[in-house]
XYZ file of C-alpha atoms in Angstrom:
600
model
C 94.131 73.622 86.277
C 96.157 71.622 88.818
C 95.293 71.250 92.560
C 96.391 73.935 95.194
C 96.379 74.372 99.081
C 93.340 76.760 99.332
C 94.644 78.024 102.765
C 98.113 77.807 104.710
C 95.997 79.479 107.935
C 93.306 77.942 110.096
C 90.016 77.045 108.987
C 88.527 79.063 111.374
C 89.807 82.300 109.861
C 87.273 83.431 106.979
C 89.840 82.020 104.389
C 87.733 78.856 103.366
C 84.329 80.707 102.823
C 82.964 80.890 99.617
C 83.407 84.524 99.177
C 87.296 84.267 99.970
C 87.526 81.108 97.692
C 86.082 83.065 94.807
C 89.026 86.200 95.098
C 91.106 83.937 95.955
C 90.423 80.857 93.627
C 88.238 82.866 91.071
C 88.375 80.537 87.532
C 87.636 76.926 86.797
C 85.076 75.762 84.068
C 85.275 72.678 86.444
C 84.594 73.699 89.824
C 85.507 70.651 91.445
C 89.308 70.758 90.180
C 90.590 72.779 93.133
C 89.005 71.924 96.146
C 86.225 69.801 97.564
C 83.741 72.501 98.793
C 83.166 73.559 94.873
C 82.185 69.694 94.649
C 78.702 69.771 95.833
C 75.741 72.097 93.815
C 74.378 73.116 96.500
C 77.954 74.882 97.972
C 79.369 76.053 94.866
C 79.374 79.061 94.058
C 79.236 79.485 90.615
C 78.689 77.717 87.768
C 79.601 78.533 84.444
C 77.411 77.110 81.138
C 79.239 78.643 77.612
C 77.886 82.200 77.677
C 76.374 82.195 81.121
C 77.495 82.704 84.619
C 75.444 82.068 87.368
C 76.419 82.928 90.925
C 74.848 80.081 93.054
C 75.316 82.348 96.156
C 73.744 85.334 95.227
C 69.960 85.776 94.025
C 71.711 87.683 90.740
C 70.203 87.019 87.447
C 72.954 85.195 85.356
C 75.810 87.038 83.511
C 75.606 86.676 79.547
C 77.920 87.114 77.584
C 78.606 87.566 73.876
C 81.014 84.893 73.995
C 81.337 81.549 75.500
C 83.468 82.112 79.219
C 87.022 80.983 79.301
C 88.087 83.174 82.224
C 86.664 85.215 85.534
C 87.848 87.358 88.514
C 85.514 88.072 91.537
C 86.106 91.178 93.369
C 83.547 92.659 95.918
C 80.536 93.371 94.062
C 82.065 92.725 90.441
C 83.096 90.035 87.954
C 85.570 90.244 85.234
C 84.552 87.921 82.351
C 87.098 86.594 79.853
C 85.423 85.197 76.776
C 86.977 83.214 73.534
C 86.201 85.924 71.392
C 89.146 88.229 72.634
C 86.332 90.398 75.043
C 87.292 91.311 78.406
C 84.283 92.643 80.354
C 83.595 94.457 83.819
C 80.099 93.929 85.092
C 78.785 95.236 88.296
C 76.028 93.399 90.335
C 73.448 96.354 91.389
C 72.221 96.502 94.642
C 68.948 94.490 95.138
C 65.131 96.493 95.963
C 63.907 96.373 98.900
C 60.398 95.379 100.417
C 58.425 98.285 101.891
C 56.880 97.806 105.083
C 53.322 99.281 104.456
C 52.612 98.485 101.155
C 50.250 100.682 99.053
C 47.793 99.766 96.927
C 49.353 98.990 93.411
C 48.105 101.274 90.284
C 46.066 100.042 87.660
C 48.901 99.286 84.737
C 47.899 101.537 81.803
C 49.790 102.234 78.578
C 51.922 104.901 80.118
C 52.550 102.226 82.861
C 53.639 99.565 80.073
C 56.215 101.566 78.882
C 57.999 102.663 81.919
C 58.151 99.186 83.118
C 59.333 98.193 79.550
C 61.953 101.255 79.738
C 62.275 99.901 83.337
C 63.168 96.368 82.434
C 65.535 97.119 79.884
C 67.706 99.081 82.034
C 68.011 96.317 84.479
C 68.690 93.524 82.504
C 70.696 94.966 79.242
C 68.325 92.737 76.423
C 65.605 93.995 75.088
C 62.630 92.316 72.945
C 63.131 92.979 69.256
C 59.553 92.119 67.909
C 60.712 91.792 64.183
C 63.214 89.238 64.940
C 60.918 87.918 67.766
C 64.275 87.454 69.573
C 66.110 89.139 72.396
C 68.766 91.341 71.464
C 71.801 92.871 74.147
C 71.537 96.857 74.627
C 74.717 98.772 75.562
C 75.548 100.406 78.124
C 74.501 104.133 76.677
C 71.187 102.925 75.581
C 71.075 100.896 79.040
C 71.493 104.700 80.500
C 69.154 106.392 78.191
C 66.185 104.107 78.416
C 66.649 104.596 82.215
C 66.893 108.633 81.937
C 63.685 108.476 79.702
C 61.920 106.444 82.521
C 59.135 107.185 84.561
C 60.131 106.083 88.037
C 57.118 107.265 89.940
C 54.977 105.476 87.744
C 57.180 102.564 88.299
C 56.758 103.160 91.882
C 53.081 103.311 91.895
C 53.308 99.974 89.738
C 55.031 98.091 92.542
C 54.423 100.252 95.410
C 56.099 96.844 97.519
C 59.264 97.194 96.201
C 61.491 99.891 96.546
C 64.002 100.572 93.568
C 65.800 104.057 95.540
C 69.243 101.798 95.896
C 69.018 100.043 92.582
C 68.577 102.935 90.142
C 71.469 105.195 92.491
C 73.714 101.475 91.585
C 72.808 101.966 87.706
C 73.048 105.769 87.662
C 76.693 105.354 88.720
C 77.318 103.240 86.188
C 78.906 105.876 84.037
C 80.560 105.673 80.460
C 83.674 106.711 80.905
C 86.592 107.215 78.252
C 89.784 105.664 77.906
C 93.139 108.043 77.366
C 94.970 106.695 73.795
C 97.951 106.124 76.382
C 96.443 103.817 77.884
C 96.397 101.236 75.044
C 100.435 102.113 74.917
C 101.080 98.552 76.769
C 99.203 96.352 74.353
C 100.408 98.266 71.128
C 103.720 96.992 73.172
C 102.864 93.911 73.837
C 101.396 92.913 70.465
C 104.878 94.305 68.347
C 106.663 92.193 71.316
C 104.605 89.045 70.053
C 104.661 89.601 65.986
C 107.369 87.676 64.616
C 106.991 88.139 61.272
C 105.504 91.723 60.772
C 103.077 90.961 58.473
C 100.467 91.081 60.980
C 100.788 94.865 61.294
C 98.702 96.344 58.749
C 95.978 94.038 60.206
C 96.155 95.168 63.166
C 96.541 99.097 62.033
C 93.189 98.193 60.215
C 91.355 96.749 63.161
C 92.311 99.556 65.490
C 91.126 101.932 63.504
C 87.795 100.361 63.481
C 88.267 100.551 66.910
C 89.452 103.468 68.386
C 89.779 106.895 66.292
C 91.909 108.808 68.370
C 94.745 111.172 67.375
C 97.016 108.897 69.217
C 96.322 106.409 66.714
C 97.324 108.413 63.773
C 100.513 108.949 65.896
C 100.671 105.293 66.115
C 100.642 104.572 62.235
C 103.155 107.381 61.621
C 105.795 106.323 63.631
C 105.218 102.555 62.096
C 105.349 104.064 58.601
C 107.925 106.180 59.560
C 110.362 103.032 60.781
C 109.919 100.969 57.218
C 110.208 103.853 54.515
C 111.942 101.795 52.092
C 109.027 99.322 51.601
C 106.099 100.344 49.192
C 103.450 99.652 51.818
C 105.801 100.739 54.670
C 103.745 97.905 56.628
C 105.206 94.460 55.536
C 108.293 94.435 57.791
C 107.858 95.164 61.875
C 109.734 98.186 62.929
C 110.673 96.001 65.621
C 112.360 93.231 63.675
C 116.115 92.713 64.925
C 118.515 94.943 63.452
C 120.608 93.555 60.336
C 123.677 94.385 61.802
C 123.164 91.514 64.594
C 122.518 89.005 61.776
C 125.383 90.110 59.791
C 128.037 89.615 62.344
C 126.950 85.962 63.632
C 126.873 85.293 59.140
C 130.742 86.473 59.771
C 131.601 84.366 62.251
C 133.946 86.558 63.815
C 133.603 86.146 67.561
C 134.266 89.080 68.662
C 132.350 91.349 66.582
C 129.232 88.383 67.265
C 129.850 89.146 71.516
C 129.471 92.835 70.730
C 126.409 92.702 68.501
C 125.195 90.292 71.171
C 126.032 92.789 73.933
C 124.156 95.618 71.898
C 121.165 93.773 71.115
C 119.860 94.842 74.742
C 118.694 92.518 77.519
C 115.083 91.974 75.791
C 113.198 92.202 72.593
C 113.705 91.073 69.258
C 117.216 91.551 68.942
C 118.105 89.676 71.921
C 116.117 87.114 71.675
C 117.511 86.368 68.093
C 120.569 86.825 69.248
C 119.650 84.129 71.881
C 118.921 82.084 69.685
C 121.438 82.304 66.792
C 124.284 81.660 69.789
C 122.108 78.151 70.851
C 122.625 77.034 67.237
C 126.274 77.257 67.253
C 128.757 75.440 68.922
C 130.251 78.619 70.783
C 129.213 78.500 74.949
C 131.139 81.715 75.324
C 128.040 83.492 73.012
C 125.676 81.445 74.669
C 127.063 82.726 78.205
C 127.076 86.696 76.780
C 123.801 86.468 75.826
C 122.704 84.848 79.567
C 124.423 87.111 80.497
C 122.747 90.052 78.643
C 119.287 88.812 78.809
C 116.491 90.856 80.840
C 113.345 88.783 82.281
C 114.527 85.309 80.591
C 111.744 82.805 80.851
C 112.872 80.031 82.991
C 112.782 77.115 80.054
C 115.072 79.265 77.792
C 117.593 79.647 80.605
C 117.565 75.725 81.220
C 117.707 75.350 77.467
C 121.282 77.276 77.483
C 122.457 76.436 80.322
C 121.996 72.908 78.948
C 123.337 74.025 75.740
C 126.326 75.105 77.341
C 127.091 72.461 79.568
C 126.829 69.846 76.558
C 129.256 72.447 74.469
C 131.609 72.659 77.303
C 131.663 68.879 77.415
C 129.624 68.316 81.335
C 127.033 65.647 79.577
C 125.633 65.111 82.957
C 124.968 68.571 84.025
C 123.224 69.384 80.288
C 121.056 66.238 80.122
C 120.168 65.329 83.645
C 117.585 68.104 84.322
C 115.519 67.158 81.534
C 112.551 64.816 82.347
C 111.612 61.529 80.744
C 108.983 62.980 78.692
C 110.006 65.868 76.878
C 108.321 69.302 76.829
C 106.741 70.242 73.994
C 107.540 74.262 73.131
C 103.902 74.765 72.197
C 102.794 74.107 75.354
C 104.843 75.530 77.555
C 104.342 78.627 75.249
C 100.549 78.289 75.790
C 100.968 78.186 79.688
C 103.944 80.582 79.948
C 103.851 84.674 78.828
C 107.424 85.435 77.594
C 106.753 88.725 76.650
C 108.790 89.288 73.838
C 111.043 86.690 73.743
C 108.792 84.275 71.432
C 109.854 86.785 68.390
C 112.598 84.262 68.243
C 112.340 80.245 67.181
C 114.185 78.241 69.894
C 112.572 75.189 69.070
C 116.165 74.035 66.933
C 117.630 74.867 70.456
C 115.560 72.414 71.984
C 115.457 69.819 69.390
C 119.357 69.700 69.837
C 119.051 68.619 73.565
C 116.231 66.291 72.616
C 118.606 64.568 70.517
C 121.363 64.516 73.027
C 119.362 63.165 75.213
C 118.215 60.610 72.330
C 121.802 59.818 71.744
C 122.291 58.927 75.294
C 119.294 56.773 76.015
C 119.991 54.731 72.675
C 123.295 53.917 74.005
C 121.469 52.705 76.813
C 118.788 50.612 75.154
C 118.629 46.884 73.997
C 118.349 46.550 70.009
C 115.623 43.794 69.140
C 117.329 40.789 67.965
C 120.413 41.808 69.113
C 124.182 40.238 69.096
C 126.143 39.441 72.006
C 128.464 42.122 70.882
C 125.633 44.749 71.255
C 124.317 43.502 74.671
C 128.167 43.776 75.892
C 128.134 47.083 74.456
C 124.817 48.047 76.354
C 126.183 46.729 79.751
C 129.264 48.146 79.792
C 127.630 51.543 79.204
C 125.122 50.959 82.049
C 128.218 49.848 84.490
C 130.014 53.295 83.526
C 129.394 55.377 86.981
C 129.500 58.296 84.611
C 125.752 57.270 82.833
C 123.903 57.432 85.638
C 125.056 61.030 86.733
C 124.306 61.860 82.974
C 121.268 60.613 81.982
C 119.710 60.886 85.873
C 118.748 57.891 88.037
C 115.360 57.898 86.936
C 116.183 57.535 83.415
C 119.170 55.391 84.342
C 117.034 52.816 86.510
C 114.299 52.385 83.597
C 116.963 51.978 81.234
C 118.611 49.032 83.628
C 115.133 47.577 83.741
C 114.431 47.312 80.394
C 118.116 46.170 79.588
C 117.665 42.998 82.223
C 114.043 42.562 80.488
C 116.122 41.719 76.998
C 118.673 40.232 78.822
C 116.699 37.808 80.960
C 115.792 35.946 77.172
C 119.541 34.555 76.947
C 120.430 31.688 79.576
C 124.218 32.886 79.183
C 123.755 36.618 80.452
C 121.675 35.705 83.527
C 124.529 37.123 85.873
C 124.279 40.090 83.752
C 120.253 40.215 84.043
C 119.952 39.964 87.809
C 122.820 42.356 88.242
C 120.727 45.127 86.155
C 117.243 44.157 87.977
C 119.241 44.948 90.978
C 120.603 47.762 90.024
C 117.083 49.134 88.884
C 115.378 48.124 91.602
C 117.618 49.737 93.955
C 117.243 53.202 91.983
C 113.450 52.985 91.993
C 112.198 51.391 89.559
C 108.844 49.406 89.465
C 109.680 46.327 91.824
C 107.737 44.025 89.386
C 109.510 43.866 85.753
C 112.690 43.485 87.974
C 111.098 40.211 89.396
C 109.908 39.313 85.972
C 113.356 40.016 84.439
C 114.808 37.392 87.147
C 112.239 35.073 86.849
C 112.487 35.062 82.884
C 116.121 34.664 83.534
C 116.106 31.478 86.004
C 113.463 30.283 83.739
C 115.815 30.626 80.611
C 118.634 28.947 82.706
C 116.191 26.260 83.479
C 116.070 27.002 87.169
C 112.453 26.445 87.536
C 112.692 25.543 91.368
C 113.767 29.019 92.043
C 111.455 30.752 89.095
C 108.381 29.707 90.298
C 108.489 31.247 93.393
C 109.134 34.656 91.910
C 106.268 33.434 89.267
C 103.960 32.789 92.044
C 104.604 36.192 94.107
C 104.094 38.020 90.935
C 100.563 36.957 90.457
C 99.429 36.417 94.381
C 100.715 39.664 95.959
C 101.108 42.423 93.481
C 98.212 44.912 92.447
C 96.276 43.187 89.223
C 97.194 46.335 86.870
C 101.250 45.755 87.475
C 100.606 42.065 86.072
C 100.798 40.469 82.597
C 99.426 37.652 80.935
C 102.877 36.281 80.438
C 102.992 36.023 84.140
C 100.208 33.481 84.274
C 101.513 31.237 81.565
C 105.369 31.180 82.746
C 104.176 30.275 86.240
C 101.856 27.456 84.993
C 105.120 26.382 83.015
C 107.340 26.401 85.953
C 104.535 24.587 87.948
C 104.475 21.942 84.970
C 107.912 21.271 85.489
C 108.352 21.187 88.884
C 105.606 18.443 88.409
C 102.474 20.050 89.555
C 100.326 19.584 86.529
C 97.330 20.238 89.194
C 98.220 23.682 89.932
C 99.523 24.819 86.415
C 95.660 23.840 85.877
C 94.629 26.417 88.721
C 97.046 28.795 87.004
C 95.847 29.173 83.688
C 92.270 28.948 84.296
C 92.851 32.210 86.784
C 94.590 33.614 83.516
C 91.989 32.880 81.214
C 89.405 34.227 83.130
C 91.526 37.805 84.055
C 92.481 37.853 79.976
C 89.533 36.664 78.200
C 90.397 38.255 75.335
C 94.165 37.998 74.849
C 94.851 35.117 71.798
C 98.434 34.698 72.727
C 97.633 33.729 76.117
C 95.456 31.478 75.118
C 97.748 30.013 72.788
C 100.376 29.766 75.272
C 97.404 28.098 78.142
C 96.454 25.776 75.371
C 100.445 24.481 75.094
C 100.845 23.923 79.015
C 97.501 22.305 79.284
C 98.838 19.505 76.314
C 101.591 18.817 78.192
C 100.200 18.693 81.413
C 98.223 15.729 79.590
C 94.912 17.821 79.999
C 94.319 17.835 76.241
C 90.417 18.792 76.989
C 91.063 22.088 79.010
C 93.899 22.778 76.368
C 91.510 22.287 73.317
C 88.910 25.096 75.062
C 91.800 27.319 75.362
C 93.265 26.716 71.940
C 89.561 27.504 71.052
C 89.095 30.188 72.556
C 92.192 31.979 71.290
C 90.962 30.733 67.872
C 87.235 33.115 68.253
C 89.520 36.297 69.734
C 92.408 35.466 67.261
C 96.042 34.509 67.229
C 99.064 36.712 66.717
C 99.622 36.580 62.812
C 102.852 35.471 63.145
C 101.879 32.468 65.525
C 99.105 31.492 63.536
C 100.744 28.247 61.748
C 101.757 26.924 65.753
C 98.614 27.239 66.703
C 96.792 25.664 64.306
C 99.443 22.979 64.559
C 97.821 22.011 68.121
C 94.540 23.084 67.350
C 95.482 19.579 65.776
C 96.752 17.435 68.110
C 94.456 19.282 71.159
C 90.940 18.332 68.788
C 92.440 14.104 68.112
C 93.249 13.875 71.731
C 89.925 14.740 73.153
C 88.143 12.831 70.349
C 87.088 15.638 68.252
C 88.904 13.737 64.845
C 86.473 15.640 62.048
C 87.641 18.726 63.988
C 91.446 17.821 63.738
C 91.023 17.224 60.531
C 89.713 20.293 59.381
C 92.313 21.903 61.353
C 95.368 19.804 59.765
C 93.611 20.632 55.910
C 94.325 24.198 57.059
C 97.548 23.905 58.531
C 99.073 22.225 55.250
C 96.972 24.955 53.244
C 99.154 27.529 55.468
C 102.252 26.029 54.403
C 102.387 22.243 52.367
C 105.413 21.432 54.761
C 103.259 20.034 57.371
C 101.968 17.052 54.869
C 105.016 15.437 55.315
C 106.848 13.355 58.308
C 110.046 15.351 58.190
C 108.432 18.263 58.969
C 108.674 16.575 62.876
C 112.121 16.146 63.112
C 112.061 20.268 63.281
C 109.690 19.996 65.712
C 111.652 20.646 69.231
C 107.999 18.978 70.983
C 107.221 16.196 73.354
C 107.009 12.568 71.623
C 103.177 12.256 72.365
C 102.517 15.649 70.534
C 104.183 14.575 67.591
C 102.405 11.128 67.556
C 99.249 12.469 67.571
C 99.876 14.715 64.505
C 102.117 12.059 62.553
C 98.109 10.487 62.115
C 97.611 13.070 59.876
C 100.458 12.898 57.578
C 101.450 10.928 54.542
């Protein structure tokens, strides 16, 4: 369900009562999904529980059902019921009894009196009380008819001489069986060869229907299938309505014109022409695709926009074939689910559309940053994204998320800044989320060394954008930049504000833990480095980590700490036993003192 204006017309007008919101809106296992006035109990009106219905604004006994409810219609004085089992149901509300004015005095209820009002009661309500099974069992409609023919309504009368049933049994008494002409099943017989694919389904479905509904027409019915597969043994294997053989023998030739004929012949809908439909997508011939377009009767909408596309692509217009398509791609399945095509799914398009997915793959790859990536490939990248001809043919908002993400990767290498803040630009400009722009600049000036003009961009990130656009990088590259614009105070502030709005992220911790040490606050940094030891460090940070672990535990006097930390650092790798190991080490002087204690 997705939300709808419930009325273009004045309020005033009748349209927003509940009796024109249930035509007009009349199906949602969620009554709230539409509008508001479904919201509250006490307004809705109706409520639907698996196999019941219950109509909140009428005193109605609820509708059961055999199966649970997936679908309704409300019209007047009825409700259609669609249930999971396949059963579509009409049910008609009868007309309520009244109360007599001058009540008589009611009869003594004898045996005679037991029955009717048993016979009664099981007219009105459809169930009746099945004393072996000690359960309530459903009565049909005949029996429903029956039990009410063999009733005693005077008695029933005399019973409950305050109620008065005249209107109620005239409802139920026109409540007639009434029988179905063969013809009239013509359009699903239709519909259901229109929908079988394979064919196999048909003797099934024979077999059912003749469970169903014994009717000459039926016999006529598996004649005239029999009669269209006379070479196979069981005649019922292959659907008569399969495409003809000639169609797939003249796209196997791959003569062109005899394919635009057979495509032409195939007729504007069915099987044929939607396997011819789909035979011309696979190739790399637009002028098939085109005759079949052309051809084609009642097209659902995604099939034209997957040749059209198909075309466009073929015909070499990479912007007009890839541009329509949005960033996440449909899935056939669904749109089958939501969509009837009435014939046309006899076909498998799904090829068809995995071609444009990969098109469009192709296109957004030439687009995208590889991890670790050469200078060579990042020139590559940018010189795609400054081609005027991308952006018309992957669309801008494709185009401005790929620009983002491209001045993301390029903001970690000092020497294509000019390139990063031209692409966060560039993104930012098309529409895309104003704050990984920022970070891609800020990451840049930071990478250039520019921390006068990164922390600015640092600070705004964290102090005026919404909490859920923020990450904890943010926090620890602003304490940085406050570090070395010498304010160890407020890289402090800043990393205790991070800690407390990431409790649980190790890395960040990691990362707090490293600006604390060289702000020279080697207590705070040792709680950090503590805490991201209880939540746990990235694997592949591990050895760092327990490298300042270290030097954080000496500093603030915690030496039979440090030292169990240092025994597990050289158990992680035997490296760190020995002084060269620092020389590597591209840290502060006092951090590599304080470890140096440990080593031999």
């Amino acid at each position: 369900p997705v939300q709808s204006i419930i009325s273009y017309q004045d309020k005033d007008d009748g349209s927003l009562e509940m009796q024109a919101l249930m035509e007009r809106f009349p199906w949602s296992r969620h009554p709230n999904l539409w509008n508001g006035l479904m919201v509250v109990p006490e307004t809705a009106p109706y409520a639907v529980n698996g196999n019941s219905l219950q109509i909140l604004t009428h005193p109605h006994a609820p509708v059961e059902t055999a199966g649970a409810i997936s679908a309704l219609a409300f019209s007047g004085g009825k409700v259609i019921t669609g249930e999971d089992n396949g059963n579509l149901v009409e049910h008609r509300f009868l007309p309520l009894p009244l109360r007599t004015e001058a009540p008589q005095t009611a009869a003594s209820l004898g045996e005679a009196g037991m029955m009717a009002l048993e016979q009664f009661c099981q007219s009105l309500s459809g169930v009746h009380y099945d004393e072996k099974t000690r359960d309530f069992a459903a009565v049909n409609p005949q029996q429903r008819l029956k039990s009410l023919d063999e009733c005693d309504l005077a008695t029933i009368q005399a019973v409950l001489p305050t109620l008065d049933f005249t209107a109620t049994v005239a409802g139920l008494k026109n409540l007639q069986s009434q029988e179905i002409a063969a013809a009239a099943f013509q359009p699903l017989w239709d519909r259901l060869a229109r929908a079988d694919r394979s064919g196999k389904s048909w003797s099934r479905i024979l077999e059912l229907s003749k469970d169903l509904i014994e009717t000459p027409w039926h016999q006529q019915l598996t004649a005239a299938v029999l009669s269209k597969a006379p070479d196979h043994p069981s005649g019922l294997d292959e659907s008569p309505w399969l495409p003809a053989a000639t169609l797939l023998a003249a796209f196997k030739s791959q003569d062109s014109p005899a394919i635009l004929t057979a495509i032409r012949e195939a007729g504007g809908k069915g099987p044929s022409a939607a396997t011819a439909l789909a035979l011309a997508l696979e190739s790399d011939h637009p002028e098939w695709i085109s005759a079949g377009l052309e051809t084609a009767k009642e097209l659902p909408p995604f099939l034209r926009q997957i040749a059209i596309s198909r075309i466009a692509w073929l015909e070499g217009h990479r912007a007009k074939a890839l541009s329509p398509w949005p960033e996440n791609f449909p899935d056939m399945k669904e749109i089958r689910q939501r969509e009837d095509w009435d014939g046309w799914e006899q076909a498998d398009f799904e090829p068809a559309l995995e071609m444009i997915r990969q098109c469009v793959l192709e296109e957004l790859v030439a687009i995208e940053v590889p991890k670790d990536s050469t200078a060579e490939q990042r020139k590559a990248v940018a010189d795609r994204l400054a081609d005027p001809e991308t952006v018309a043919t992957v669309g801008k908002p494709r185009f401005a998320l790929a620009c983002m993400k491209a001045a993301l990767a390029f903001s970690e290498h000092k020497e294509e800044s000019e390139t990063t803040f031209q692409l966060a630009s560039t993104a930012r400009d098309l529409g895309a989320p104003a704050e990984p722009c920022m970070r891609a600049e800020a990451l840049a000036l930071t990478a250039m060394g520019d921390y006068q003009k990164a922390h600015p961009i640092w600070i705004e990130l964290i102090t005026e954008h919404p909490l859920e656009t923020q990450i904890p990088g943010d926090y620890a590259e602003a304490a940085y930049t406050a570090f070395e614009n010498a304010d160890p105070q407020q890289a402090m502030t800043i990393l205790t504000t991070g800690m407390h709005r990431y409790p649980q992220d190790g890395n960040f911790a990691l990362r707090a833990g490293w600006v604390a040490l060289l702000t020279g606050n080697s207590d705070r940094g040792y709680q950090f480095l503590q805490t991201g030891k209880r939540i746990g460090f990235p694997k592949e940070k591990a050895e760092n980590a327990t490298a300042l672990l270290t030097i954080a535990a000496a500093q603030s006097g915690a030496y039979d700490d440090a030292t169990v930390y240092f025994n597990d650092l050289v158990r992680i790798d035997p490296a760190w036993g020995k002084m060269e190991t620092l020389d590597t080490l591209d840290w502060p002087d006092e951090l590599k003192s304080t470890l140096s204690q440990f080593m031999h």
